[in-house]
Short mmCIF file of C-alpha atoms in Angstrom, two decimals:
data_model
loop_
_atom_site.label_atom_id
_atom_site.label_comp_id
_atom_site.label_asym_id
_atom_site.label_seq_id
_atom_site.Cartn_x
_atom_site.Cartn_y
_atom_site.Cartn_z
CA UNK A 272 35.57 147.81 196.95
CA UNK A 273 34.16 150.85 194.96
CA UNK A 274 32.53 150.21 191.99
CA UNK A 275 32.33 153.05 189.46
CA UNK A 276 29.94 154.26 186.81
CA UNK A 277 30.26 156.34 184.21
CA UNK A 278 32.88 158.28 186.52
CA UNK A 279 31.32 158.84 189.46
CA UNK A 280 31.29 156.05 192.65
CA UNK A 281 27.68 153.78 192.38
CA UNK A 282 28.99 151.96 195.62
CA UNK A 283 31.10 151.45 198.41
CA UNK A 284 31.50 147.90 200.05
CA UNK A 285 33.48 147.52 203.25
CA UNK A 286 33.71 144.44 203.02
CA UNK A 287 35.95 143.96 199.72
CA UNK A 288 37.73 147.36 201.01
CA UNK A 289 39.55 144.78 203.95
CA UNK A 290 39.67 142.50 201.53
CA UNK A 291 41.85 144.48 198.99
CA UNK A 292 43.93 145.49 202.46
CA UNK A 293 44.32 141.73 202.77
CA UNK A 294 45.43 140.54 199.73
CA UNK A 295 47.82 143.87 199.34
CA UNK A 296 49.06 142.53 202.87
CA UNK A 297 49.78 139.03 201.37
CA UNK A 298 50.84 140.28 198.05
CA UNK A 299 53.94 142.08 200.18
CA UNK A 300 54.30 139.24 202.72
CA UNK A 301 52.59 136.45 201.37
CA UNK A 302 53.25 133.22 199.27
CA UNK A 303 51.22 133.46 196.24
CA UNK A 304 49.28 129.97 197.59
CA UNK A 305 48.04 132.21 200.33
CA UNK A 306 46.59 134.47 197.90
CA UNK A 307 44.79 132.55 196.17
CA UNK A 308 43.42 130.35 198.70
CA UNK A 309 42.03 133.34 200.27
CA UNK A 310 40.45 134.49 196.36
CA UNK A 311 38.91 130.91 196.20
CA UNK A 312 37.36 131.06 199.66
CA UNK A 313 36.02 134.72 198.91
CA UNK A 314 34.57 132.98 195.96
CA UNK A 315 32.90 130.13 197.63
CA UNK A 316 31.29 131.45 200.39
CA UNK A 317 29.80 133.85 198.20
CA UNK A 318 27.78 131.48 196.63
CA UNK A 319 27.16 133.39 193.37
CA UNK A 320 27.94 131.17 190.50
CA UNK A 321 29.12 133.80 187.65
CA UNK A 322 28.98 130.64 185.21
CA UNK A 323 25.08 130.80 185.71
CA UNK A 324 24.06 133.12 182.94
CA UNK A 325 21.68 135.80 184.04
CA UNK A 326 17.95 135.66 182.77
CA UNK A 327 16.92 137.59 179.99
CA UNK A 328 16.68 141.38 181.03
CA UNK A 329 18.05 140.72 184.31
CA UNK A 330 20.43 143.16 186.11
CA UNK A 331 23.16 141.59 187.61
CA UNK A 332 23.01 142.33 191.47
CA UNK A 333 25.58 144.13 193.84
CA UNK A 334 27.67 140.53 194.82
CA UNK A 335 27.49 139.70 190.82
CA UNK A 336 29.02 142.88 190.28
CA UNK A 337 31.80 143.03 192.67
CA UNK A 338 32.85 139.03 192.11
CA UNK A 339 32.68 139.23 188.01
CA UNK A 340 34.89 142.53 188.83
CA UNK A 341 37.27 140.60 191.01
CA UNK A 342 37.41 137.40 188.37
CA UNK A 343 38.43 139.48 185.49
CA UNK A 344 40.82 141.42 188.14
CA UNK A 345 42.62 137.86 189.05
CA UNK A 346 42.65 136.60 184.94
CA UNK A 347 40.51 133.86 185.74
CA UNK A 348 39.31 132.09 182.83
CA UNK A 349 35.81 130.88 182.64
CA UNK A 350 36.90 126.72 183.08
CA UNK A 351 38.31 128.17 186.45
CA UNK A 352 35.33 129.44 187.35
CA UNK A 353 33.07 126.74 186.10
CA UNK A 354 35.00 124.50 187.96
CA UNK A 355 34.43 126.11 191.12
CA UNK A 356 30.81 127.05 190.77
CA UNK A 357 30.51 122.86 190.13
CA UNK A 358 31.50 121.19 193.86
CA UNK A 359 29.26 118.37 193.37
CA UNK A 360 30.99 117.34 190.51
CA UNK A 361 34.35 117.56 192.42
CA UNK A 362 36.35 114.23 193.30
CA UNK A 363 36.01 113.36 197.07
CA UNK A 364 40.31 114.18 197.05
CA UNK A 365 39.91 117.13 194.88
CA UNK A 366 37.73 118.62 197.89
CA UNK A 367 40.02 117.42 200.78
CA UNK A 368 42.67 118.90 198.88
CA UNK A 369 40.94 122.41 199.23
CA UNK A 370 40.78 121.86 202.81
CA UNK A 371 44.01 120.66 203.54
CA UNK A 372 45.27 123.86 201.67
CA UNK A 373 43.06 126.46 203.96
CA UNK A 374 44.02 124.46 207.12
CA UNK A 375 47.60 125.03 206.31
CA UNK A 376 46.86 128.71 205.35
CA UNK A 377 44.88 128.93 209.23
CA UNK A 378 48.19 127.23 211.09
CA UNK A 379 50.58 129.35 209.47
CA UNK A 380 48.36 132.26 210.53
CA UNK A 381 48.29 130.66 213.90
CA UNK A 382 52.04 130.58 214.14
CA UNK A 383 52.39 133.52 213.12
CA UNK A 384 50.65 135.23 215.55
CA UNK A 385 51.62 133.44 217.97
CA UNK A 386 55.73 134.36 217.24
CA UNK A 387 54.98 137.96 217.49
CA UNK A 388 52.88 137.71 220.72
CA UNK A 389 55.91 136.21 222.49
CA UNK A 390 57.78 139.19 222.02
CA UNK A 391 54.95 141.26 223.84
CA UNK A 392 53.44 141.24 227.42
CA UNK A 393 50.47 138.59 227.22
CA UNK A 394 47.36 140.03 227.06
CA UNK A 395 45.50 136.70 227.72
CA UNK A 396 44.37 135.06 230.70
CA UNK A 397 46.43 132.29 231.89
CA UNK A 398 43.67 129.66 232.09
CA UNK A 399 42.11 131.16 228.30
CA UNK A 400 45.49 130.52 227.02
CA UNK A 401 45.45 126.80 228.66
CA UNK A 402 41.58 126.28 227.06
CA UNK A 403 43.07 127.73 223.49
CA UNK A 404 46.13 125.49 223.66
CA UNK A 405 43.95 122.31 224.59
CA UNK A 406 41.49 122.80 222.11
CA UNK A 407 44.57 123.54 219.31
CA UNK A 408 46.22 120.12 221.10
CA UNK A 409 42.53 118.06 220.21
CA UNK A 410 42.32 119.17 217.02
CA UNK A 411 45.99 118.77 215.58
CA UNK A 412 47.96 117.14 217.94
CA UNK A 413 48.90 113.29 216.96
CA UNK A 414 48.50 110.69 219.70
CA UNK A 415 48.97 106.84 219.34
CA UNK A 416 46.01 105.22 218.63
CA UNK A 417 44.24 108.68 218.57
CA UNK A 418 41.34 108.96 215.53
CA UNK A 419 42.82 112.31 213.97
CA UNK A 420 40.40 114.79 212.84
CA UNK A 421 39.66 115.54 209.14
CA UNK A 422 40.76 119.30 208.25
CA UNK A 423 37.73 120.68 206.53
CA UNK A 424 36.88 123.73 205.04
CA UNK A 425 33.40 123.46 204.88
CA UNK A 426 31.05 121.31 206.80
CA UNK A 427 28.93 120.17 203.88
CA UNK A 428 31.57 119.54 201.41
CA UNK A 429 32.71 116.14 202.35
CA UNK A 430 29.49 114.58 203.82
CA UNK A 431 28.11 111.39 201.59
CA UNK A 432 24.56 109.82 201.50
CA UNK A 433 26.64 106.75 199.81
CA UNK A 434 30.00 105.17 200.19
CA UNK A 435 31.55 102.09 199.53
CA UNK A 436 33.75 99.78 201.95
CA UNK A 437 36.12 97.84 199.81
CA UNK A 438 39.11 95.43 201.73
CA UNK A 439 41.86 93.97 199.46
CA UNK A 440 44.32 91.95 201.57
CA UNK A 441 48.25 91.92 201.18
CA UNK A 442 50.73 89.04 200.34
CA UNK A 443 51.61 89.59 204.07
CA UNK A 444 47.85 88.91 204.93
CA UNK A 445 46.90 92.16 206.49
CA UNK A 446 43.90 93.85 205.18
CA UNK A 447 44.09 97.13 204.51
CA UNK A 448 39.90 98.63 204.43
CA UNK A 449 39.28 101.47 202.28
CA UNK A 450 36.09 103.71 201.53
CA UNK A 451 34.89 105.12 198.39
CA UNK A 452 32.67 108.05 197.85
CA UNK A 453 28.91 107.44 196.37
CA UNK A 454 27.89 103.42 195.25
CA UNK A 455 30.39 102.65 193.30
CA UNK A 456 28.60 98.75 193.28
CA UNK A 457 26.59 100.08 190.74
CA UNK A 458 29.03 101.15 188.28
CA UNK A 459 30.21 97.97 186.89
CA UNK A 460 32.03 97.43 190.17
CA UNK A 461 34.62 99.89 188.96
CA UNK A 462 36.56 101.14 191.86
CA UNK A 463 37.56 105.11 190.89
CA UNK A 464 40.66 106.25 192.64
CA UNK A 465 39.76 109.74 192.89
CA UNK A 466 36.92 108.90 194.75
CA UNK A 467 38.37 107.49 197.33
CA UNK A 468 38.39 108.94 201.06
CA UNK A 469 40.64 107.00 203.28
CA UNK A 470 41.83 103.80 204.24
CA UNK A 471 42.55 102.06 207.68
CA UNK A 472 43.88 98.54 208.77
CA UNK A 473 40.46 97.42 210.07
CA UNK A 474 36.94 97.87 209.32
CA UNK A 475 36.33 98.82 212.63
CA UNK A 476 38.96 102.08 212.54
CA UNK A 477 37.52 103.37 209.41
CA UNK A 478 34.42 103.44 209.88
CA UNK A 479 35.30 105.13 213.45
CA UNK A 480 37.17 108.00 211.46
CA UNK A 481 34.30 108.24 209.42
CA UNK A 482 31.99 109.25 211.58
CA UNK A 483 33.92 111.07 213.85
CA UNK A 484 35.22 113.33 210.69
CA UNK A 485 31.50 113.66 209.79
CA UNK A 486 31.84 111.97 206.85
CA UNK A 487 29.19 110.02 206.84
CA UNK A 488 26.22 109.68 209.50
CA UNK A 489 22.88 107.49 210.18
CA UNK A 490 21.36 108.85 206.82
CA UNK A 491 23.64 107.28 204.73
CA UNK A 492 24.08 104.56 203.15
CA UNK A 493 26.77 102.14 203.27
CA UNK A 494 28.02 99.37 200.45
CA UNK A 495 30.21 96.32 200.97
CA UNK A 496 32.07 95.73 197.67
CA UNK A 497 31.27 92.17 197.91
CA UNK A 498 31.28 90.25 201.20
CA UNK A 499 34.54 89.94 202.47
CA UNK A 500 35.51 87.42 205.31
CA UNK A 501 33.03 87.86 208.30
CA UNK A 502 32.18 91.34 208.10
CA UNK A 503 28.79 92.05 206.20
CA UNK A 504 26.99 95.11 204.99
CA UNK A 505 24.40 94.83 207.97
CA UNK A 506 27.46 94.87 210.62
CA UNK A 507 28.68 97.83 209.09
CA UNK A 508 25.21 99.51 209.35
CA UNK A 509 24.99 98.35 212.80
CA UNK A 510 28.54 99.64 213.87
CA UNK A 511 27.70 103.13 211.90
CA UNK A 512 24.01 103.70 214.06
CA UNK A 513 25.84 103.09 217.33
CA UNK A 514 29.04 105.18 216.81
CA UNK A 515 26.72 108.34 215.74
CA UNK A 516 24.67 108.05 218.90
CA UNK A 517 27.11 107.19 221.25
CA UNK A 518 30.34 108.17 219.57
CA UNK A 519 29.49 111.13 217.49
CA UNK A 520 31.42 113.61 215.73
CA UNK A 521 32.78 116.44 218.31
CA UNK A 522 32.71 120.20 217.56
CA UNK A 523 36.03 121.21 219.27
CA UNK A 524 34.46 125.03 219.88
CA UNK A 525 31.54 123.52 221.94
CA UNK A 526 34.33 121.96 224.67
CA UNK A 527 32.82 122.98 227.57
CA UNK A 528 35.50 125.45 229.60
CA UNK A 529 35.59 123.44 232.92
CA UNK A 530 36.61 120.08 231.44
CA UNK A 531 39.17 121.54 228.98
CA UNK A 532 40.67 123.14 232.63
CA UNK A 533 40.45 120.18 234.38
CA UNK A 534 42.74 116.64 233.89
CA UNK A 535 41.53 114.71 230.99
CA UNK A 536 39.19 111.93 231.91
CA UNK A 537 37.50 109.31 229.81
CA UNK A 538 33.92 109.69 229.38
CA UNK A 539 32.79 106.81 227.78
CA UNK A 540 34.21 103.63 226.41
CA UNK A 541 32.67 100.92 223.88
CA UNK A 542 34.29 97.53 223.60
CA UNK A 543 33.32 95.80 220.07
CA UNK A 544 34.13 92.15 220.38
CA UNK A 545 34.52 89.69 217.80
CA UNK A 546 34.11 91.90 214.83
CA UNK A 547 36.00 90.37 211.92
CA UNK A 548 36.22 87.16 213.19
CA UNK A 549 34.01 83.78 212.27
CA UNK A 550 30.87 83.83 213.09
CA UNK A 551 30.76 80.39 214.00
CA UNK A 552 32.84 81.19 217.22
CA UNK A 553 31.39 80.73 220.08
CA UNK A 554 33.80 82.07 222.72
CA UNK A 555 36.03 85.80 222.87
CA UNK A 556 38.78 85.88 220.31
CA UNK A 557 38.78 89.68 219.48
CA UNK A 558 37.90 92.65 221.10
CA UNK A 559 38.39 96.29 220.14
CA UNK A 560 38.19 99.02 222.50
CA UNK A 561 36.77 102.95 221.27
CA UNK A 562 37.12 105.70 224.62
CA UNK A 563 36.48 109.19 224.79
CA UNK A 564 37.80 111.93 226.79
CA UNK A 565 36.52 115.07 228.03
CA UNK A 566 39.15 117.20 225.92
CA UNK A 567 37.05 116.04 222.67
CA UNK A 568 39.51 113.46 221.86
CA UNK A 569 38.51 109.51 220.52
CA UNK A 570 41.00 106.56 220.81
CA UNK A 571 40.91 103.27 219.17
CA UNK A 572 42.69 100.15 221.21
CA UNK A 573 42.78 96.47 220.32
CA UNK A 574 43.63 93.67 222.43
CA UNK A 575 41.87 91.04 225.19
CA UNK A 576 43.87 93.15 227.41
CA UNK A 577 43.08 96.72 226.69
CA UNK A 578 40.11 97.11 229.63
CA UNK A 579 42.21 95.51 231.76
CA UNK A 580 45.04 98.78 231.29
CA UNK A 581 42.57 100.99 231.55
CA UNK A 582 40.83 99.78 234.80
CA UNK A 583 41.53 102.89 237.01
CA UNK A 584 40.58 105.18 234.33
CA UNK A 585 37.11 103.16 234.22
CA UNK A 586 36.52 102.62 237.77
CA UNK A 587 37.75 104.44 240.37
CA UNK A 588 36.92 107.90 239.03
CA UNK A 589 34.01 109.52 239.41
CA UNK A 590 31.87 110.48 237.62
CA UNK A 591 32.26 107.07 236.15
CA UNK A 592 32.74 106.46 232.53
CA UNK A 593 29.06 104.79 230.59
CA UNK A 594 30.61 101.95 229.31
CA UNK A 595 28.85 99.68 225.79
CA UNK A 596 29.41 96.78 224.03
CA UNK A 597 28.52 94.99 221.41
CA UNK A 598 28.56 91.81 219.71
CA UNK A 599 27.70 91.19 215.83
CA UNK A 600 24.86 89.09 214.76
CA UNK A 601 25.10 85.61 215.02
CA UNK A 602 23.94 82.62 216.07
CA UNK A 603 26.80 82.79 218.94
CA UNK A 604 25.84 86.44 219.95
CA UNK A 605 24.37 85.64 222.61
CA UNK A 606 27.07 83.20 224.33
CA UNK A 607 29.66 85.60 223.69
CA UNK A 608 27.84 88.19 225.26
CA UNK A 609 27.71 86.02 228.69
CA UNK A 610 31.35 85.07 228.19
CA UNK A 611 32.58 89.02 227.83
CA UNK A 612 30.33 90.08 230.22
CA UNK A 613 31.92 87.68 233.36
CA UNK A 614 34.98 88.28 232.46
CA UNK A 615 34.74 92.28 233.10
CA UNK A 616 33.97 93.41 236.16
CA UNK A 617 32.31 96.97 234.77
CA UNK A 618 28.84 97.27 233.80
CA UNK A 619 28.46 97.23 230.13
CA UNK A 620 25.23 98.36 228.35
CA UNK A 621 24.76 96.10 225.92
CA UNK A 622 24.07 97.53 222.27
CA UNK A 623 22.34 95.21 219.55
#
């Protein structure tokens, strides 16, 4: 971008140059959603918040100068930009919503790409193109009873220090287990809408996604909107500080080379057993099963039967999978423990 003053050029920015190629590229070829996704991610990662007004006698600096020029060049008013420079104040959807939209920007990108370099020799490596394509597959591709990643934009725009687990249970009598952002016990017990982050069938599978999608980690706090059934606040603080150190969230980039070339394996496996149900039970009446897999990918199982499928996976490979389990607090844990533990024939490591 050139910046001009009093008619001669102050400055000359490379940067904003390819950027003005880009959005002239888009302008031609584009979808007008793909232009301004890619103004509103200029403007974020910019960090320089033109709603802040500059101190008395302060010059605005060379990134003040070239964003303010690009805001007045794009009509946007000053609620558009106040709205932007304000994240925190953002609803938890409003800010999946922004990355949902670059995600979809990045695939058709992706696509695209990838149409036109069909029609030409490859210039990859066969095995970089297998690593690329498994790594694309871990990230997007939907499996049954695969935890699905959360498309983000930004690492540190969906983490919460607070969140609230609320279940409501259907005429049918299946519970369906939601989460809230920030303590929403506090606020007259108001459940807000916009706040809320997702929703799963168990208490067990959300809080699984949660972690895994890096929504929440050891250092945050978790509510129970008012004890429901079996499952208290401390069991869901218990589940949370074992899936972050055994089970946590997995930066798809960092896939080492050699396991993303090699079969898919499970790498470790952690059977939760008698979650939801009474307390007062003294013998096995549920058991859910989380695996991982050295292609970055988490799975979710329930049934009495599940470790019994995936016996070969669990034993005769080697290296062999670590294997976990735990039982909530009670005055049964203990029994239940002995009970799961003869009837399995792998070595558990028993998490309390």
């Amino acid at each position: 971008m050139v910046l001009r003053r009093r008619g001669r050029v102050a400055d000359i920015d490379p940067y904003a140059l390819m950027f003005n190629e880009l959005i002239t590229h888009y302008k031609a070829n584009g979808q007008p959603e793909d232009i301004e996704i890619l103004q509103q991610c200029l403007y974020l990662k910019c960090a320089c918040p033109l709603s802040q007004p500059l101190f008395e006698g302060e010059k605005p600096n060379f990134k003040r100068r070239i964003l303010g020029s690009y805001a007045r060049q794009w009509g946007w008013s000053r609620k558009q930009i106040l709205h932007l420079d304000n994240q925190q104040d953002w609803t938890f959807s409003e800010r999946v919503q922004l990355s949902r939209r670059v995600h979809s920007f990045l695939l058709k990108c992706y696509r695209r790409i990838s149409k036109e370099l069909s029609d030409h020799q490859q210039v990859m490596d066969e095995k970089d193109m297998t690593v690329l394509g498994r790594r694309l597959s871990t990230y997007y591709a939907k499996k049954e009873d695969k935890i699905e990643f959360l498309r983000r934009a930004f690492d540190e725009s969906l983490y919460c220090n607070k969140i609230t687990i609320a279940m409501r249970q259907l005429k049918n009598g299946d519970e369906v287990w939601s989460a809230y952002a920030g303590d929403l016990l506090s606020k007259s017990g108001i459940i807000d809408e916009a706040q809320k982050i997702s929703q799963a069938p168990s208490a067990i599978a959300l809080m699984v996604w949660l972690v895994s999608s890096k929504i929440i980690d050891t250092s945050s706090k978790v509510y129970l909107d008012y004890n429901y059934g079996e499952v208290s606040e401390l069991d869901l603080n218990d589940l949370l500080k074992h899936l972050c150190k055994y089970f946590p969230p997995v930066r798809v980039s960092s896939l080492p080379r050699n396991d993303l070339l090699a079969p898919e394996r499970i790498t470790a496996c952690f059977a939760i057993v008698n979650f939801p149900t009474l307390r007062q039970k003294a013998t096995v009446e549920d058991v859910a099963v989380i695996y991982k897999t050295s292609w970055g990918e988490t799975f979710l199982k329930f049934g009495n039967d599940v470790l019994d499928t995936l016996w070969y996976d669990l034993q005769e490979v080697s290296p062999k999978p670590v294997c976990y389990v735990m039982v909530p607090r009670g005055n049964q844990q203990s029994r239940i423990l002995g009970e799961f533990l003869e009837s399995n024939d792998l070595n558990f490591n028993v998490l309390y």
